[in-house]
PDB file of C-alpha atoms in Angstrom:
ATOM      1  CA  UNK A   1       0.000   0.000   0.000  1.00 42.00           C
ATOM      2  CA  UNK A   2       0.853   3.471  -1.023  1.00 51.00           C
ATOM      3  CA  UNK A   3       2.073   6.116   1.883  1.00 60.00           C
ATOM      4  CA  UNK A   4      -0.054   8.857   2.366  1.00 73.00           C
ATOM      5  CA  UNK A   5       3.288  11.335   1.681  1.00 91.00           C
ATOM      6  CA  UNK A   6       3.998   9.499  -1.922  1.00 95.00           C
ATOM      7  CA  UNK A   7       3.858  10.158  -5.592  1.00 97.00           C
ATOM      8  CA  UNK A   8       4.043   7.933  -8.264  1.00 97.00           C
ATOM      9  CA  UNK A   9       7.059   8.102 -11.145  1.00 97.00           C
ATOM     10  CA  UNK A  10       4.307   9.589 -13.877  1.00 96.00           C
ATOM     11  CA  UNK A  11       2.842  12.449 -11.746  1.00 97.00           C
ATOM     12  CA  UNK A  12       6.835  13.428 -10.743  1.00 97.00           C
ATOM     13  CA  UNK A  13       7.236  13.218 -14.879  1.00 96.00           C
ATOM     14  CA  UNK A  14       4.582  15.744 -15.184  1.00 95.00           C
ATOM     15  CA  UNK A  15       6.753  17.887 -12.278  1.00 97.00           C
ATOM     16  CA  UNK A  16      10.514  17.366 -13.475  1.00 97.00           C
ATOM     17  CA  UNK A  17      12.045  20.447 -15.545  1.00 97.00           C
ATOM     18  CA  UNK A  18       9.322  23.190 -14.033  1.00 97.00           C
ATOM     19  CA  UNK A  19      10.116  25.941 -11.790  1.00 95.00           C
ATOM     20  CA  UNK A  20       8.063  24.553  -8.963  1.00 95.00           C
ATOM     21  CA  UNK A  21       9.513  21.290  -9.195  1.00 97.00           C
ATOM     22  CA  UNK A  22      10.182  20.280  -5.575  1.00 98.00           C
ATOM     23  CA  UNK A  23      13.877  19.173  -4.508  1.00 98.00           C
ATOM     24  CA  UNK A  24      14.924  15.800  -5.591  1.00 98.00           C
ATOM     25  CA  UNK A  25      16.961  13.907  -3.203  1.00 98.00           C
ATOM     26  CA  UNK A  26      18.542  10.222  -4.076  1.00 98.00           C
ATOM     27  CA  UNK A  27      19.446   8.293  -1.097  1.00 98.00           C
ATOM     28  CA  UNK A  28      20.355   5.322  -2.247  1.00 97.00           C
ATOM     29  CA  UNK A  29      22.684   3.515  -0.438  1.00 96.00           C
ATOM     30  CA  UNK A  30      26.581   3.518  -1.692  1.00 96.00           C
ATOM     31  CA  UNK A  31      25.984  -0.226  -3.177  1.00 96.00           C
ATOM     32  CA  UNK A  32      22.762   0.672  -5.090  1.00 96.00           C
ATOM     33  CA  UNK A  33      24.355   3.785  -6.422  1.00 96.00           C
ATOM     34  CA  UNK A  34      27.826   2.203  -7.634  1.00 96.00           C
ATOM     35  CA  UNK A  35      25.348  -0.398  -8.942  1.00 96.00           C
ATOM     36  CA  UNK A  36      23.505   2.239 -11.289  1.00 97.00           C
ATOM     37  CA  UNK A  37      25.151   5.287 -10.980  1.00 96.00           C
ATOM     38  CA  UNK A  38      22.328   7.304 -12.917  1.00 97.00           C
ATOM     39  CA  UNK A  39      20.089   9.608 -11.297  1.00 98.00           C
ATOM     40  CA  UNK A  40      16.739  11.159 -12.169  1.00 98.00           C
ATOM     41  CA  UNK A  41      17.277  14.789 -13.628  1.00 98.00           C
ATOM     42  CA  UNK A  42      18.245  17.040 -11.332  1.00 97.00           C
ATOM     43  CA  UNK A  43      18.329  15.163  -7.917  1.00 98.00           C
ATOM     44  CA  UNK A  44      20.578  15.974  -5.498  1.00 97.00           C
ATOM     45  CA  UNK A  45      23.205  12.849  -3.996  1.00 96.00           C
ATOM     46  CA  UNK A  46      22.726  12.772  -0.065  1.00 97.00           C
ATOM     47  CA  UNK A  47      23.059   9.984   2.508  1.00 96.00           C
ATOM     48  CA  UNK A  48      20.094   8.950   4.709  1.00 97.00           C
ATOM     49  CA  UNK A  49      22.313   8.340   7.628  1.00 96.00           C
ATOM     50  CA  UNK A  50      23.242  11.805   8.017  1.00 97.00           C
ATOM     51  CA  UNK A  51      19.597  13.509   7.184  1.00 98.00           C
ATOM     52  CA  UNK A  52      19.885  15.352  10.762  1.00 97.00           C
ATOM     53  CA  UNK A  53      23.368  17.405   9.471  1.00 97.00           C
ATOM     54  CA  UNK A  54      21.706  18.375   6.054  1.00 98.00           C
ATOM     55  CA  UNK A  55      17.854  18.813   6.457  1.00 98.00           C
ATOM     56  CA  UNK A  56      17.973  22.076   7.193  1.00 97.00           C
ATOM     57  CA  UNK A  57      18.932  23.020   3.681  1.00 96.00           C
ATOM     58  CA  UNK A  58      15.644  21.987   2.743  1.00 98.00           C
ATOM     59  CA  UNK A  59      13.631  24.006   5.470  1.00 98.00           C
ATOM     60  CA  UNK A  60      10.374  26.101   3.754  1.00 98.00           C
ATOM     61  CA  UNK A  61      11.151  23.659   0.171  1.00 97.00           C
ATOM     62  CA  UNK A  62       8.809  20.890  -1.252  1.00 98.00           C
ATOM     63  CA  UNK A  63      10.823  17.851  -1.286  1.00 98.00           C
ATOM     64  CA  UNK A  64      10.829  13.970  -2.561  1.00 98.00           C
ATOM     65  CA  UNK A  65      13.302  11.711  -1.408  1.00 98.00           C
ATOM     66  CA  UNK A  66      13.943   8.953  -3.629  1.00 98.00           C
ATOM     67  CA  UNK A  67      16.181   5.682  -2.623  1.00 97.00           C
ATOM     68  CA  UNK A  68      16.360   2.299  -4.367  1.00 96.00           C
ATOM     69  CA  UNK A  69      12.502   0.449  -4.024  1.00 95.00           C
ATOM     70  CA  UNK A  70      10.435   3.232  -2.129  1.00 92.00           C
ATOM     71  CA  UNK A  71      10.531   0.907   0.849  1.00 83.00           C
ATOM     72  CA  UNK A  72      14.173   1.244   2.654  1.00 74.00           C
ATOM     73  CA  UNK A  73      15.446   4.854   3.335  1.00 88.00           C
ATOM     74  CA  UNK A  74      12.893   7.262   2.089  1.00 94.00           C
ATOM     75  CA  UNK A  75      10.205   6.987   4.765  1.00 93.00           C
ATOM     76  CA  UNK A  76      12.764   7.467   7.427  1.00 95.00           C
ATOM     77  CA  UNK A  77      14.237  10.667   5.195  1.00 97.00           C
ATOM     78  CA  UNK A  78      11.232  12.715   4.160  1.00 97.00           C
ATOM     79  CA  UNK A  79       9.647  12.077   8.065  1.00 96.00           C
ATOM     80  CA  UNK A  80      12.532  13.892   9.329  1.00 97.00           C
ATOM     81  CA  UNK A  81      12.866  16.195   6.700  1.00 98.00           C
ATOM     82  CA  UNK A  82       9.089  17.396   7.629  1.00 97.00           C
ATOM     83  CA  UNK A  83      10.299  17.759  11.349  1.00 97.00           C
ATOM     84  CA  UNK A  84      12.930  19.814  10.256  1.00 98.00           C
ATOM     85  CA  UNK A  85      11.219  22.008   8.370  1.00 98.00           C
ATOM     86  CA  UNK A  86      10.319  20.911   4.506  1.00 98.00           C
ATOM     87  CA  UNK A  87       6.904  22.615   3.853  1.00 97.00           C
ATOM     88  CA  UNK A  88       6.226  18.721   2.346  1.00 97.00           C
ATOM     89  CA  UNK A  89       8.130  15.641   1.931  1.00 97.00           C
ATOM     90  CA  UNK A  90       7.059  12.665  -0.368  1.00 97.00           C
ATOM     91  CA  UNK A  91       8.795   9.798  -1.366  1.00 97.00           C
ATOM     92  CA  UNK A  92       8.754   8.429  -4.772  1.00 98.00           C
ATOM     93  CA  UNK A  93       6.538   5.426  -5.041  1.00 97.00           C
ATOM     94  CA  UNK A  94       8.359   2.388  -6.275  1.00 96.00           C
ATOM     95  CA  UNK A  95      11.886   4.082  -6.231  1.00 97.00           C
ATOM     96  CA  UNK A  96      14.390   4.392  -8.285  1.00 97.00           C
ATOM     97  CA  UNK A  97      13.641   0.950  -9.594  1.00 97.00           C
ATOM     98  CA  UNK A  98      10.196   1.731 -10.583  1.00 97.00           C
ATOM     99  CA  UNK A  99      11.390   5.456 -12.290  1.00 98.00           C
ATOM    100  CA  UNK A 100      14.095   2.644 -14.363  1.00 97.00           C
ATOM    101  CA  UNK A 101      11.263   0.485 -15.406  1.00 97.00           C
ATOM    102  CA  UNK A 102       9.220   3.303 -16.799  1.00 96.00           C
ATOM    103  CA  UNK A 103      12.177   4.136 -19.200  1.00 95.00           C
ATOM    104  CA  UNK A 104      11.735   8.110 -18.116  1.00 96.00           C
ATOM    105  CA  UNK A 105      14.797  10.361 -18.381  1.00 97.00           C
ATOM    106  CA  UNK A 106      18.514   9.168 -16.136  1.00 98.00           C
ATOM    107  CA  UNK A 107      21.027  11.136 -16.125  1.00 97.00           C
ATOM    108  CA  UNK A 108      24.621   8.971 -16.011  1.00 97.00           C
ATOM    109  CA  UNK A 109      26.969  10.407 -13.695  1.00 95.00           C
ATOM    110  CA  UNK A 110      30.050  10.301 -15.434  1.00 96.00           C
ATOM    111  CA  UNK A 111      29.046  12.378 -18.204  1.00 96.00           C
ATOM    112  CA  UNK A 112      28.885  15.654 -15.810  1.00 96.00           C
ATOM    113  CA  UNK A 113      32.250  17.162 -14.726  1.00 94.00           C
ATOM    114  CA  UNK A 114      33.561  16.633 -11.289  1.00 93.00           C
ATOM    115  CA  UNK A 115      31.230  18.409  -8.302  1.00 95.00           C
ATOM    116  CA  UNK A 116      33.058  20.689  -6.152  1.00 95.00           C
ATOM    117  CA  UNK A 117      32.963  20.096  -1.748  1.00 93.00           C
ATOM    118  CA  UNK A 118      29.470  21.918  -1.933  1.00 93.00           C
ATOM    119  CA  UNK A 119      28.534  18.935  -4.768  1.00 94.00           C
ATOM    120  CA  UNK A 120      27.695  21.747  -7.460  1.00 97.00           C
ATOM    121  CA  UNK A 121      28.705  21.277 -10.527  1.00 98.00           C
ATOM    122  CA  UNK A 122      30.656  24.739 -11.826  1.00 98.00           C
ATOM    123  CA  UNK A 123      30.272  25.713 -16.135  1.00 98.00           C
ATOM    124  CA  UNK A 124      32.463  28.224 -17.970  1.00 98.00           C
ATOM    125  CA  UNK A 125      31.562  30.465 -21.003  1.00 98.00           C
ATOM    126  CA  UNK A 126      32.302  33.508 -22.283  1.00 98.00           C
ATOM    127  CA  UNK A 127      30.436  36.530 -21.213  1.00 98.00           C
ATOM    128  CA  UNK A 128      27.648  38.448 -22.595  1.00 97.00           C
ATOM    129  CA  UNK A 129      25.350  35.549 -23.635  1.00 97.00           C
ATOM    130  CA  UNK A 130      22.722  35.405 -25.794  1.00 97.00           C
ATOM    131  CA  UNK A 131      20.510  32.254 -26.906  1.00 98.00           C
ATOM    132  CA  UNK A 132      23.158  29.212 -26.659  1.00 98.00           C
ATOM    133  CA  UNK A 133      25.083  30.512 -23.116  1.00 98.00           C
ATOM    134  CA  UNK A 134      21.407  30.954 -21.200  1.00 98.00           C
ATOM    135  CA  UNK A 135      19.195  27.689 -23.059  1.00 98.00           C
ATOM    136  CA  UNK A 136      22.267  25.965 -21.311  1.00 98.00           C
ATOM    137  CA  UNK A 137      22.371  26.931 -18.137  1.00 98.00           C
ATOM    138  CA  UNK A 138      18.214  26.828 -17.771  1.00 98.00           C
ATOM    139  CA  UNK A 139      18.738  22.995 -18.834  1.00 98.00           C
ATOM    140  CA  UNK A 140      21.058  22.257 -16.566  1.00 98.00           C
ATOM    141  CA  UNK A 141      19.294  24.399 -13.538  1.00 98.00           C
ATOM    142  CA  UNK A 142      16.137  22.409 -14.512  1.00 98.00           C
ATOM    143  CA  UNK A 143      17.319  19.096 -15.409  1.00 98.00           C
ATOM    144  CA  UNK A 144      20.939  18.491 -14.007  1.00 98.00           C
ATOM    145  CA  UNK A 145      22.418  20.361 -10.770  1.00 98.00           C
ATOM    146  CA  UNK A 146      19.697  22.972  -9.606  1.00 97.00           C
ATOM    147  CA  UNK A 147      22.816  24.308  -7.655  1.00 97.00           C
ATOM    148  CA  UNK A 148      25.063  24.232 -10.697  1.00 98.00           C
ATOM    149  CA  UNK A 149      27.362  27.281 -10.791  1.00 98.00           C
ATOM    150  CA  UNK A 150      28.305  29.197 -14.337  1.00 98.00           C
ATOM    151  CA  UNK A 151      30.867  31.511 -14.793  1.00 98.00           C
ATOM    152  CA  UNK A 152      31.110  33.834 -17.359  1.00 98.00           C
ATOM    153  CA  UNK A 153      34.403  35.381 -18.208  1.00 98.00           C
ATOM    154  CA  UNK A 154      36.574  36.812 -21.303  1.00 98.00           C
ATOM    155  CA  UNK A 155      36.352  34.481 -24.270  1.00 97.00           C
ATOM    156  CA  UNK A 156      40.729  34.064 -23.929  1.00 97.00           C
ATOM    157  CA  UNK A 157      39.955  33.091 -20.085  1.00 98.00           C
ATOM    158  CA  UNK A 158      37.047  30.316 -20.299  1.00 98.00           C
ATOM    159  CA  UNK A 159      39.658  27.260 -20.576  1.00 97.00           C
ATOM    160  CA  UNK A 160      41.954  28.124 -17.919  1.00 97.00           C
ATOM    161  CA  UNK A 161      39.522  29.361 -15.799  1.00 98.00           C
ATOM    162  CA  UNK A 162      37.587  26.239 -16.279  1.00 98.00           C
ATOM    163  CA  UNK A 163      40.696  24.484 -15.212  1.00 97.00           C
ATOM    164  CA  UNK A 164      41.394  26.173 -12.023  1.00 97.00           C
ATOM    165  CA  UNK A 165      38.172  25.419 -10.702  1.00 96.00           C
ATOM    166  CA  UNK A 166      37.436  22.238 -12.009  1.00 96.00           C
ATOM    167  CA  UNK A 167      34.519  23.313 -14.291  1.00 97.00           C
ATOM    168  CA  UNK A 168      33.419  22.516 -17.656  1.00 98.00           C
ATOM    169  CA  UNK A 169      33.713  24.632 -20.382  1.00 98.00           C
ATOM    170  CA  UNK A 170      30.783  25.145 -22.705  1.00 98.00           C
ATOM    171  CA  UNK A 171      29.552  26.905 -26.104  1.00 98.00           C
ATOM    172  CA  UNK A 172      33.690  27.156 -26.958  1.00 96.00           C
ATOM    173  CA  UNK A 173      35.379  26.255 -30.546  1.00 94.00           C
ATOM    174  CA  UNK A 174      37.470  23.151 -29.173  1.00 94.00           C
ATOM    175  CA  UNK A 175      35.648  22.092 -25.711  1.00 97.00           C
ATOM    176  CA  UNK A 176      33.509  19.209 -25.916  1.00 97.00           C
ATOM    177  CA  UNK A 177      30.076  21.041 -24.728  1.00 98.00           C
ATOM    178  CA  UNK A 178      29.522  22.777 -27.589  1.00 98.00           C
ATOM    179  CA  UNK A 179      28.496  22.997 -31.240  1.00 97.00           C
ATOM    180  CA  UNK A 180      28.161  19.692 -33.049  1.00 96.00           C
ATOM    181  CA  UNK A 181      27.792  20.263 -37.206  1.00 95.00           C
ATOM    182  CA  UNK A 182      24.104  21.787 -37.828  1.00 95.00           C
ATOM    183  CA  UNK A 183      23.594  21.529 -34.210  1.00 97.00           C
ATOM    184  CA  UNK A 184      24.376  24.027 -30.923  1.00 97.00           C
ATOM    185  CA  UNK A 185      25.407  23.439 -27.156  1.00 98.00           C
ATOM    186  CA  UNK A 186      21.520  22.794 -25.726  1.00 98.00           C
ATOM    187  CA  UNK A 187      21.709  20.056 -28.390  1.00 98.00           C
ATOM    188  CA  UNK A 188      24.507  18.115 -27.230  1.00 98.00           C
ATOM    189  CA  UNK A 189      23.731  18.207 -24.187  1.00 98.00           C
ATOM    190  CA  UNK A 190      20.241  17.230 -24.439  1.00 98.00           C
ATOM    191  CA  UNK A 191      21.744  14.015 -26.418  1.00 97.00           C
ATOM    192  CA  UNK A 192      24.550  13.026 -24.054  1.00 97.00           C
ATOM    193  CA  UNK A 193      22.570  13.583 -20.991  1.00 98.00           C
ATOM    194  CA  UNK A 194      19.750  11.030 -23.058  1.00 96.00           C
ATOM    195  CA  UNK A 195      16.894  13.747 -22.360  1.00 96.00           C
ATOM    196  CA  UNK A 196      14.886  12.939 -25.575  1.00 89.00           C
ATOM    197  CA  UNK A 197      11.737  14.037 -24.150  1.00 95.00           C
ATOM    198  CA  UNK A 198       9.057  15.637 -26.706  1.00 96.00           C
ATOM    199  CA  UNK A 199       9.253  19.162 -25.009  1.00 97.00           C
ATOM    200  CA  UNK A 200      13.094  19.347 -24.716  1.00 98.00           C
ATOM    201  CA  UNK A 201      13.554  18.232 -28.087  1.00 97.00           C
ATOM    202  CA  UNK A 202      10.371  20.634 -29.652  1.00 98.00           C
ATOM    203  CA  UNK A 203      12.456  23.216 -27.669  1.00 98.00           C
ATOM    204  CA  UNK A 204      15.954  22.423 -29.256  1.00 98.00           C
ATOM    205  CA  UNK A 205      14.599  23.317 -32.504  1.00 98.00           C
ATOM    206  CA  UNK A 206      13.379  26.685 -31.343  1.00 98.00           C
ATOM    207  CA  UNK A 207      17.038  27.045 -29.717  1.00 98.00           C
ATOM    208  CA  UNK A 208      18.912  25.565 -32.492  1.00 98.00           C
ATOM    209  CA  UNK A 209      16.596  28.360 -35.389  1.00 98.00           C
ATOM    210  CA  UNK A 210      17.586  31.300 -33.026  1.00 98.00           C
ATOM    211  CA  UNK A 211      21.080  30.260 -32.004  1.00 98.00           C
ATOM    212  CA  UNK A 212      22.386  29.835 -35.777  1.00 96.00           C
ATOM    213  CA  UNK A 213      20.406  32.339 -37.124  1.00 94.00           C
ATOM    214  CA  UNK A 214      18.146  29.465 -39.521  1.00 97.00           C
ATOM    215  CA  UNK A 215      14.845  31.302 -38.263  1.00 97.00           C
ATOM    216  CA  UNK A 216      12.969  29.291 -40.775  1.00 97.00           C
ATOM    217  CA  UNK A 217      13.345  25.967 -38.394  1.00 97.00           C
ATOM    218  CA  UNK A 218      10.801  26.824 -36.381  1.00 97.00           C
ATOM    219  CA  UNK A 219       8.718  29.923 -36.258  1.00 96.00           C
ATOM    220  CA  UNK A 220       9.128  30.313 -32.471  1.00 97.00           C
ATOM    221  CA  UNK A 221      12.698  30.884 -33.026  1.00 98.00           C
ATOM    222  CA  UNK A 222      12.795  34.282 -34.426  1.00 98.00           C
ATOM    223  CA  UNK A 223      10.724  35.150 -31.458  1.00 98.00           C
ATOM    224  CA  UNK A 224      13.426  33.333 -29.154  1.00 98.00           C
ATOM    225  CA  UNK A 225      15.972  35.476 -30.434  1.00 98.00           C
ATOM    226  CA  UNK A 226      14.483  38.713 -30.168  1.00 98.00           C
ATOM    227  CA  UNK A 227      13.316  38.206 -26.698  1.00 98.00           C
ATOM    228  CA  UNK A 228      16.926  36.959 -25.918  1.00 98.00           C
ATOM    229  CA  UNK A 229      18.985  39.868 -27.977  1.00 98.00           C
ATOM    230  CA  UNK A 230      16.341  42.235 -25.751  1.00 98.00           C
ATOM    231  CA  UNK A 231      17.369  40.789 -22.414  1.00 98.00           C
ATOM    232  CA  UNK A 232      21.072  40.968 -23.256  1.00 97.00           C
ATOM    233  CA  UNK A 233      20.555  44.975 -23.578  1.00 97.00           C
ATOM    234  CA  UNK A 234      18.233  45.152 -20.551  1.00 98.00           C
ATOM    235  CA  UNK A 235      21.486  43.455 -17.918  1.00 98.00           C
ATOM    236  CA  UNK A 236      24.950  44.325 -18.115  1.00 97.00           C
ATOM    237  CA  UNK A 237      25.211  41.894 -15.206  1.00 98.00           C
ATOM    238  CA  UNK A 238      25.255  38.393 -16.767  1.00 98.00           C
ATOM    239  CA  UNK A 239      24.191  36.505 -14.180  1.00 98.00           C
ATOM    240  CA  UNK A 240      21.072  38.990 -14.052  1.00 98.00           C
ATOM    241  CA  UNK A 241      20.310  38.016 -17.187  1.00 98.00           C
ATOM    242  CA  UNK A 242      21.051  34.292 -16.143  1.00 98.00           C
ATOM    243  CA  UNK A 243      17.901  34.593 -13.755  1.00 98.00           C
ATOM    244  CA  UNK A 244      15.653  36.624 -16.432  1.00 98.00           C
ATOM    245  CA  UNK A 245      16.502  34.515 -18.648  1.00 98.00           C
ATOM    246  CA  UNK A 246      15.197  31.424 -16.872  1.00 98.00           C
ATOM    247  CA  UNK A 247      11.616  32.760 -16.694  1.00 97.00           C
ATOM    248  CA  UNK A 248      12.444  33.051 -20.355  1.00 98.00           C
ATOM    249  CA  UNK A 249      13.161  29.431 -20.739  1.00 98.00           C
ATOM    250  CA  UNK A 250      10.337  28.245 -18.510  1.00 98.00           C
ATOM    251  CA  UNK A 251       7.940  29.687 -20.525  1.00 98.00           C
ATOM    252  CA  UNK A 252       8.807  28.068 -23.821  1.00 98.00           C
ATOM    253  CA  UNK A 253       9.120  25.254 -22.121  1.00 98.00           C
ATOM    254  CA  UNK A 254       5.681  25.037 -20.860  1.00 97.00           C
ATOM    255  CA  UNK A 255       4.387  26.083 -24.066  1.00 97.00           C
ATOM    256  CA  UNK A 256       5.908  23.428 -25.951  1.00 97.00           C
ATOM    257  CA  UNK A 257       4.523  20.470 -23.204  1.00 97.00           C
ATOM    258  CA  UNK A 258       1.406  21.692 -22.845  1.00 95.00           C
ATOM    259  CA  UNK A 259       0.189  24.832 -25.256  1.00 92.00           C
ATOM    260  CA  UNK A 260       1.573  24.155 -28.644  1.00 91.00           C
ATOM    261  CA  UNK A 261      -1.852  23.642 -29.907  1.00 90.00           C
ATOM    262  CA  UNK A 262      -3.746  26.125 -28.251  1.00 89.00           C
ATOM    263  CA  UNK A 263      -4.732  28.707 -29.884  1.00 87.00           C
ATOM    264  CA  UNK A 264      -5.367  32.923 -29.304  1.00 82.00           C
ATOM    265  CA  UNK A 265      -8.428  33.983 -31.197  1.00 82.00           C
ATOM    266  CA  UNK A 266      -9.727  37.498 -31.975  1.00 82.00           C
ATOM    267  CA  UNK A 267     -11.899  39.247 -31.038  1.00 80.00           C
ATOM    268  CA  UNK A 268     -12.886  37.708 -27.249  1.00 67.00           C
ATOM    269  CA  UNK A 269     -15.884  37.294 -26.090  1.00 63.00           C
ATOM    270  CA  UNK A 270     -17.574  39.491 -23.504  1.00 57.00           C
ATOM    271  CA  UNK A 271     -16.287  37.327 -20.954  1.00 51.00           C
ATOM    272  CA  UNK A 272     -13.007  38.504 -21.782  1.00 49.00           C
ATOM    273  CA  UNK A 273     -12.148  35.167 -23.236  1.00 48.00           C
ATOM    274  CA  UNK A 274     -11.501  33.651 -26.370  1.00 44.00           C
ATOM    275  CA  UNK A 275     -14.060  31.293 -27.458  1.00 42.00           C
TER     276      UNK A 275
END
């Protein structure tokens, strides 16, 4: 029987890659994890034994703890995270195991660069970004490290820089997160991180049209681009922009799962609404 504080693998589908998707947290034990090290998209690696020393980063946040079968660790976990604070914690029914066996989205380990002693993973690119060097970081916010760190610096700096801190460079001539042929950075990552979701890769298009200036891929891309080239002027700050840019992202996201086919008529009715 199902816990009361639960939620099944195809409602948390409906939740992953949104802005209020609550905090994922894997707590699979050290075998389970070495056994598969994949993770769902964008849960955070924690260990059930210590809950009591990290909980609190999770006080006033929705949360759902994941570990192997839904039945070992994650009752334990999310009861203490609600004592310490979590506005809700659910665990995922079925576990890990059951998110495998419904084929949605896992995200191998190795292919993300090394996490730092805070476990965020820390991007390099050059500064003043305008479609590729924001659809990157909103993918990775929303599907990989929610606590990922990006740096933008001088074009000349973005390897070495990357080096000193142990980040990746991306959207660089020469670095391996970047342009592939026809295709940009949000592509390759979407294909090495095996997102191939309908939304993400409806949304890749729309990227790929604005990013490359091939407007006639999609007609959402020429919009894209102008709302991105009108941010860029709006921030000299470019992490600024990083955070507009994300309500940017969200929205075209959430039009291409759930709107594309809705349409705006004219004139409305006298309820104010379309017909």
């Amino acid at each position: 029987m199902s816990s009361i504080n639960s939620i099944s693998p195809d409602k948390l589908a409906r939740l992953i890659g949104v802005a209020h998707c609550p905090a994922l947290i894997d707590v699979r034990a050290d075998q389970d994890y070495k056994a598969d090290p994949r993770f769902l998209p964008g849960a955070l690696r924690r260990h059930a034994e210590s809950v009591a020393d990290w909980a609190s980063e999770f006080v006033g946040q929705a949360v759902i703890v994941i570990d192997r079968t839904g039945r070992h660790a994650s009752e334990g976990v999310a009861a203490w995270l609600r004592h310490a604070g979590a506005t809700s914690a659910d665990i995922l029914t079925g576990g890990h195991e059951a998110w495998a066996k419904a084929n949605a989205p896992l995200i191998q380990a190795a292919k993300l660069p090394q996490r730092d002693a805070l476990g965020r993973t820390i991007w390099v690119t050059r500064s003043r970004p305008k479609v590729d060097r924001i659809a990157c970081p909103w993918l990775i916010r929303r599907f990989v490290d929610p606590n990922a760190v990006f740096l933008f610096v001088a074009p000349a700096e973005v390897t070495a820089v990357a080096e000193r801190f142990g980040g990746a460079a991306f959207d660089m001539e020469g670095v391996f997160w970047s342009h592939r042929g026809e295709r940009c950075t949000f592509d390759a990552m979407i294909e090495e991180w095996g997102l191939a979701i309908e939304p993400l890769q409806r949304l890749a298009v729309i990227v790929r049209g604005a990013d490359t200036a091939r407007l006639g891929l999609a007609p959402e891309a020429a919009g894209l681009l102008a709302a991105s080239l009108g941010l860029s002027r709006m921030y000299a700050d470019d992490l600024e922009q990083l955070e507009a840019g994300m309500a940017l992202y969200d929205a075209f996201y959430r039009w291409c799962r759930d709107a594309t086919d809705e349409p705006h008529t004219w004139p409305a009715t006298k309820s104010g609404r379309a017909p």
